[in-house]
Structure formats: structure tokens, C-alpha cells
Amino acid sequence: MAREVLDAIYATVRKHKMTYDEFNALKAWMIGVGEDGEWPLFLDVWLEHVVEEVNTEHREGNKGAIEGPYYVPNAPEQGADGTISMREGEGGTPLTWTGAVTSTDGTALAGAKVELWHADSDGLYSQFAPGIPEWNLRGTFTTGEDGAFAIHTVQPAPYQIPTDGSCGKLIAAAGWHAWRPAHLHVKVSAPGHELLTAQLYFPGDAHNDDDIASAVKPELILDPKQESDGSASVDYGFVLDPEKG
Ligand code: MBD
Ligand code: FE
């Protein structure tokens, strides 16, 4: 693949007759991405969605989405019906999310893991933004005998790619915007089944149609109900593909 990537770059250089000023700006920018620690962000925002696409197109079960740069394994276990770790007075609309994990043949998957991580109501992730307790809004839920789970959390805010780093410079130079719609990240796993990495979105978000990371799919947009107490509730389950033997 390296040969083909380089050939594609040569074709672009020839087509646009890249100047030395442009070549030197490219070098400085790429060095800056490394200095800013933004290669994971760059690759996940602008490349991962195609990798996800070609690796999951065979699936009959749930649609997935990119993992992104902020997953941390082994988040605290909260059982089949539990509340994610959060601060006293955590911002955001409380959300109760119920669902079940099943196999493509409809069998309930007991003991399946639903790992959930998401931004807070400022669009920030624990373990990556300063000043947020470890594991905040990160948890592992395990389905009961009926494959069901109930998760209590809060709705996240939209996420803005940092504008002060090298990825921000690219976005500004290209005239793009820096936003991802509000989203919940999940990894859903069960023995004998393919790991599902997905994201769930909220209806009406301004960036569902133009996510900077190109990771929204219509099947992944939730349909929450507003409850009289000001909270929201949603039912959304996962269908996992059995591993091919
Ligand atoms: C995120 O929160 C995210 O999910 C992705 C894919 C890229 C940047 C930030
Ligand atoms: Fe994210």
C-alpha cells in the first residue's frame, strides 16, 4: 500500500505543480502535528471512517462507527442496570438508556459487555482534558440473563476539534468547521461475536449532516423521549454478528 499512497501523492504534486513554498509549509505542518501530539486525532478524524467502512461492510448486525482518539479500556464495571461515574451535579440532561444485546439470529446475549464513553456537557473527555476526575463518564455495563441493560448517564455536548493546534490550522486553512455532533461512544462485545465499535447520535443536531469526522449513519441516530421530570429516555439495542469460524 505504501507504493500506491506515494504514487497518489506524486499525482497530486504534478497536477497542482506544488511549489517549494508549499512543500516547506507541508513539512512544517506535519512536524507540528507530531509536536502537538495530534496524529491520533488527525488519523481518526480524516482516515478512520473509511477503514471502519471496509472492515464492517460484511456485517448483517448493527452498523458501527469509528472509535476515535479517546477510548480507554477497563472502565469501571456497573452491572446490568447502573449509573456511569459522574461528578456531583454533572451537567447535561439526565439520560436513561435501555436496550438488549442479541445475536443476528435473535438470541439474547447474556454477559455481553457494553463499554460506554462520552464527552461531558462542555464537550470534554475525562483522561484527555485536564481537571476531570479519572473515569468520569466512562463505564462498562454487562447484560443480564435476558441480554438486557439499563444505563443512567447524561447527554453529552457537541465536540469541537481543538482549534489551537495543527489540526485546527488545517481546518482554518481549508475553510472547514471543527465540529462533531454530540455522540455516545460504545464498544459492545460478547464471546463468539465480532466486536462492535459504534457511536450513537441525537436527532436534530446541527452537525449530524456534516460531521468533520464523517462518522454519522442514519441507523445510529437515537430517538429519545423527553420525560416530564426533564430527563430523557431512549431504547436502543445492539445486534452482533457471530464470528466466522
Ligand atoms: C472525538 O470525540 C471523536 O469521537 C472523534 C472521532 C474525533 C475527535 C474527537
Ligand atoms: Fe468522541
Coordinates of C-alpha atoms and ligand atoms in Angstrom, one line a residue:
M1 CA 0.0 0.0 0.0
A2 CA 2.9 2.4 0.7
R3 CA 3.8 2.5 -3.0
E4 CA 0.2 3.3 -4.0
V5 CA -0.1 6.1 -1.4
L6 CA 3.1 7.7 -2.6
D7 CA 2.0 7.4 -6.3
A8 CA -1.3 9.1 -5.4
I9 CA 0.7 11.9 -3.7
Y10 CA 3.0 12.3 -6.8
A11 CA 0.0 12.6 -9.0
T12 CA -1.4 15.4 -6.8
V13 CA 2.0 17.2 -6.7
R14 CA 2.2 17.0 -10.6
K15 CA -1.4 18.1 -11.1
H16 CA -1.0 21.2 -8.9
K17 CA 2.7 21.8 -9.6
M18 CA 3.4 22.1 -5.9
T19 CA 5.9 24.9 -5.2
Y20 CA 8.8 24.8 -2.8
D21 CA 6.9 27.2 -0.5
E22 CA 4.0 24.7 -0.4
F23 CA 6.4 21.8 0.1
N24 CA 8.1 23.6 3.0
A25 CA 4.7 24.5 4.5
L26 CA 3.7 20.9 4.3
K27 CA 6.8 19.7 6.1
A28 CA 6.4 22.3 8.9
W29 CA 2.8 21.4 9.3
M30 CA 3.4 17.7 9.5
I31 CA 6.2 18.2 12.1
G32 CA 3.7 20.4 14.0
V33 CA 1.1 17.7 14.1
G34 CA 3.6 15.5 15.8
E35 CA 4.8 18.2 18.2
D36 CA 1.2 18.9 19.2
G37 CA 0.5 15.2 19.7
E38 CA -2.3 15.4 17.2
W39 CA -1.5 12.4 14.9
P40 CA -4.2 10.2 16.6
L41 CA -6.7 13.0 16.2
F42 CA -5.8 13.6 12.6
L43 CA -5.9 9.9 11.6
D44 CA -9.2 9.3 13.4
V45 CA -11.0 12.4 12.1
W46 CA -9.9 12.1 8.4
L47 CA -9.0 8.5 7.8
E48 CA -10.6 6.1 10.2
H49 CA -14.1 6.3 8.7
V50 CA -13.0 4.6 5.5
V51 CA -11.1 1.9 7.4
E52 CA -14.2 1.3 9.5
E53 CA -16.3 1.1 6.3
V54 CA -14.2 -1.5 4.6
N55 CA -13.8 -3.6 7.7
T56 CA -17.5 -3.8 8.5
E57 CA -19.3 -3.9 5.2
H58 CA -19.9 -7.7 5.5
R59 CA -21.9 -7.3 8.7
E60 CA -25.6 -8.2 9.0
G61 CA -26.0 -6.9 12.5
N62 CA -25.5 -3.5 13.9
K63 CA -23.9 -0.6 12.0
G64 CA -20.8 0.7 13.6
A65 CA -18.7 3.9 13.6
I66 CA -15.2 5.0 14.2
E67 CA -13.5 4.6 17.7
G68 CA -11.9 8.0 17.7
P69 CA -9.0 9.0 19.9
Y70 CA -10.5 8.9 23.4
Y71 CA -11.2 5.2 24.3
V72 CA -9.7 3.9 27.5
P73 CA -10.1 0.1 28.2
N74 CA -11.3 -1.3 31.6
A75 CA -13.7 1.5 32.7
P76 CA -15.5 0.8 36.0
E77 CA -18.0 -2.1 35.9
Q78 CA -21.6 -1.0 36.7
G79 CA -23.5 -4.2 36.1
A80 CA -26.7 -4.7 34.0
D81 CA -28.5 -1.7 35.5
G82 CA -26.2 1.0 36.6
T83 CA -25.1 4.6 36.7
I84 CA -21.9 5.8 34.9
S85 CA -19.3 7.5 37.0
M86 CA -20.1 11.2 37.2
R87 CA -19.4 14.3 39.3
E88 CA -21.9 15.7 41.8
G89 CA -24.1 18.0 39.8
E90 CA -22.8 16.7 36.4
G91 CA -24.1 19.0 33.6
G92 CA -26.4 17.8 30.8
T93 CA -29.9 16.3 30.5
P94 CA -30.1 13.0 32.5
L95 CA -30.5 10.1 30.1
T96 CA -31.8 6.6 30.8
W97 CA -30.8 4.2 28.1
T98 CA -32.3 0.7 28.0
G99 CA -31.7 -2.0 25.4
A100 CA -30.6 -5.5 24.8
V101 CA -27.7 -7.2 23.0
T102 CA -28.7 -10.0 20.6
S103 CA -27.0 -12.2 18.0
T104 CA -28.1 -11.8 14.3
D105 CA -30.4 -14.9 14.8
G106 CA -32.3 -13.1 17.6
T107 CA -30.7 -14.9 20.5
A108 CA -30.3 -12.8 23.6
L109 CA -26.6 -12.5 24.6
A110 CA -26.2 -12.7 28.4
G111 CA -23.0 -11.4 29.9
A112 CA -22.3 -9.1 26.9
K113 CA -20.2 -6.0 27.6
V114 CA -21.3 -2.5 26.7
E115 CA -18.4 -0.2 27.2
L116 CA -19.6 3.4 27.1
W117 CA -17.6 6.6 27.0
H118 CA -18.6 10.2 26.1
A119 CA -17.9 13.9 26.5
D120 CA -19.4 16.0 29.2
S121 CA -21.7 18.9 28.8
D122 CA -18.7 21.1 27.8
G123 CA -17.7 18.6 25.1
L124 CA -14.6 17.4 27.1
Y125 CA -13.4 13.8 27.8
S126 CA -12.0 12.6 31.1
Q127 CA -8.4 11.3 30.9
F128 CA -7.7 13.8 28.0
A129 CA -8.9 17.2 29.2
P130 CA -7.5 18.5 32.5
G131 CA -9.4 18.8 35.7
I132 CA -11.9 16.0 35.2
P133 CA -11.9 13.0 37.6
E134 CA -10.5 9.7 36.2
W135 CA -13.2 7.6 34.6
N136 CA -15.8 10.4 34.5
L137 CA -18.5 9.4 32.0
R138 CA -16.8 6.1 31.3
G139 CA -18.3 2.8 32.3
T140 CA -18.6 -0.9 31.5
F141 CA -22.1 -2.5 31.7
T142 CA -22.8 -6.2 31.5
T143 CA -26.1 -7.6 30.2
G144 CA -28.2 -9.9 32.4
E145 CA -29.6 -13.3 31.6
D146 CA -32.1 -11.7 29.1
G147 CA -29.4 -9.8 27.3
A148 CA -30.8 -6.5 28.7
F149 CA -29.0 -3.5 30.1
A150 CA -30.1 -0.1 31.6
I151 CA -27.6 2.7 31.7
H152 CA -28.0 6.0 33.5
T153 CA -25.9 8.9 32.2
V154 CA -26.2 12.5 31.0
Q155 CA -26.4 13.7 27.4
P156 CA -23.1 14.9 26.0
A157 CA -22.5 18.2 24.2
P158 CA -21.2 18.5 20.6
Y159 CA -17.4 18.2 20.3
Q160 CA -15.1 20.8 18.7
I161 CA -11.7 19.7 17.4
P162 CA -9.1 21.8 19.2
T163 CA -8.7 25.0 17.1
D164 CA -5.3 26.0 18.6
G165 CA -3.3 23.0 17.3
S166 CA -2.2 21.8 13.9
C167 CA -5.5 20.1 13.0
G168 CA -7.1 23.4 13.8
K169 CA -4.7 25.1 11.4
L170 CA -5.7 22.7 8.6
I171 CA -9.4 23.2 9.3
A172 CA -9.0 27.0 9.2
A173 CA -6.8 26.9 6.0
A174 CA -9.3 24.7 4.3
G175 CA -12.3 26.7 5.4
W176 CA -14.0 23.8 7.1
H177 CA -15.7 23.8 10.5
A178 CA -14.3 21.9 13.5
W179 CA -17.5 20.2 14.9
R180 CA -18.6 16.7 15.5
P181 CA -22.3 16.3 16.6
A182 CA -23.0 15.2 20.2
H183 CA -22.3 11.4 20.5
L184 CA -22.1 8.4 22.8
H185 CA -19.2 6.0 22.1
V186 CA -19.7 2.3 22.7
K187 CA -17.8 -1.0 22.3
V188 CA -20.1 -4.0 22.5
S189 CA -18.6 -7.4 22.9
A190 CA -19.7 -11.0 23.5
P191 CA -17.9 -14.3 23.3
G192 CA -18.1 -15.8 19.7
H193 CA -19.1 -12.5 18.2
E194 CA -17.4 -9.7 16.4
L195 CA -16.6 -6.6 18.5
L196 CA -18.9 -3.8 17.6
T197 CA -17.5 -0.2 17.9
A198 CA -20.2 2.4 17.3
Q199 CA -21.4 5.9 18.2
L200 CA -24.9 7.0 18.8
Y201 CA -26.2 10.4 17.9
F202 CA -29.1 12.7 18.9
P203 CA -31.8 13.9 16.4
G204 CA -31.7 17.5 15.3
D205 CA -28.0 18.1 16.0
A206 CA -26.7 20.7 13.6
H207 CA -23.7 18.6 12.6
N208 CA -25.4 15.2 12.0
D209 CA -25.3 16.0 8.3
D210 CA -21.7 17.5 8.2
D211 CA -19.6 15.7 10.9
I212 CA -16.0 16.7 10.5
A213 CA -15.1 13.0 11.1
S214 CA -17.7 11.7 8.6
A215 CA -18.9 9.1 11.1
V216 CA -22.7 9.6 11.3
K217 CA -25.0 7.0 9.9
P218 CA -28.8 7.3 10.0
E219 CA -29.1 3.9 11.8
L220 CA -27.1 5.3 14.7
I221 CA -29.3 8.3 15.4
L222 CA -31.3 7.7 18.7
D223 CA -35.0 8.6 19.2
P224 CA -35.1 9.8 22.8
K225 CA -38.3 10.7 24.6
Q226 CA -38.5 13.7 26.9
E227 CA -39.9 12.8 30.3
S228 CA -42.0 15.1 32.5
D229 CA -39.2 15.4 35.1
G230 CA -36.9 16.9 32.5
S231 CA -34.8 13.8 31.8
A232 CA -34.7 11.8 28.6
S233 CA -35.1 8.1 28.0
V234 CA -34.2 6.0 25.0
D235 CA -34.4 2.4 23.9
Y236 CA -31.6 1.2 21.6
G237 CA -30.2 -2.3 21.4
F238 CA -27.3 -3.9 19.6
V239 CA -27.2 -6.9 17.2
L240 CA -23.8 -8.6 17.0
D241 CA -22.5 -10.7 14.1
P242 CA -21.2 -14.2 15.1
E243 CA -17.5 -14.6 14.3
K244 CA -17.0 -16.5 11.1
G245 CA -15.4 -19.8 12.0
Ligands
MBD1 C1 -14.0 12.8 19.1 O1 -14.7 12.9 20.2 C2 -14.2 11.8 18.3 O2 -15.1 10.9 18.6 C3 -13.5 11.7 17.1 C4 -13.8 10.6 16.2 C5 -12.5 12.6 16.8 C6 -12.3 13.6 17.6 C7 -13.0 13.7 18.8
FE2 FE -15.9 11.3 20.6

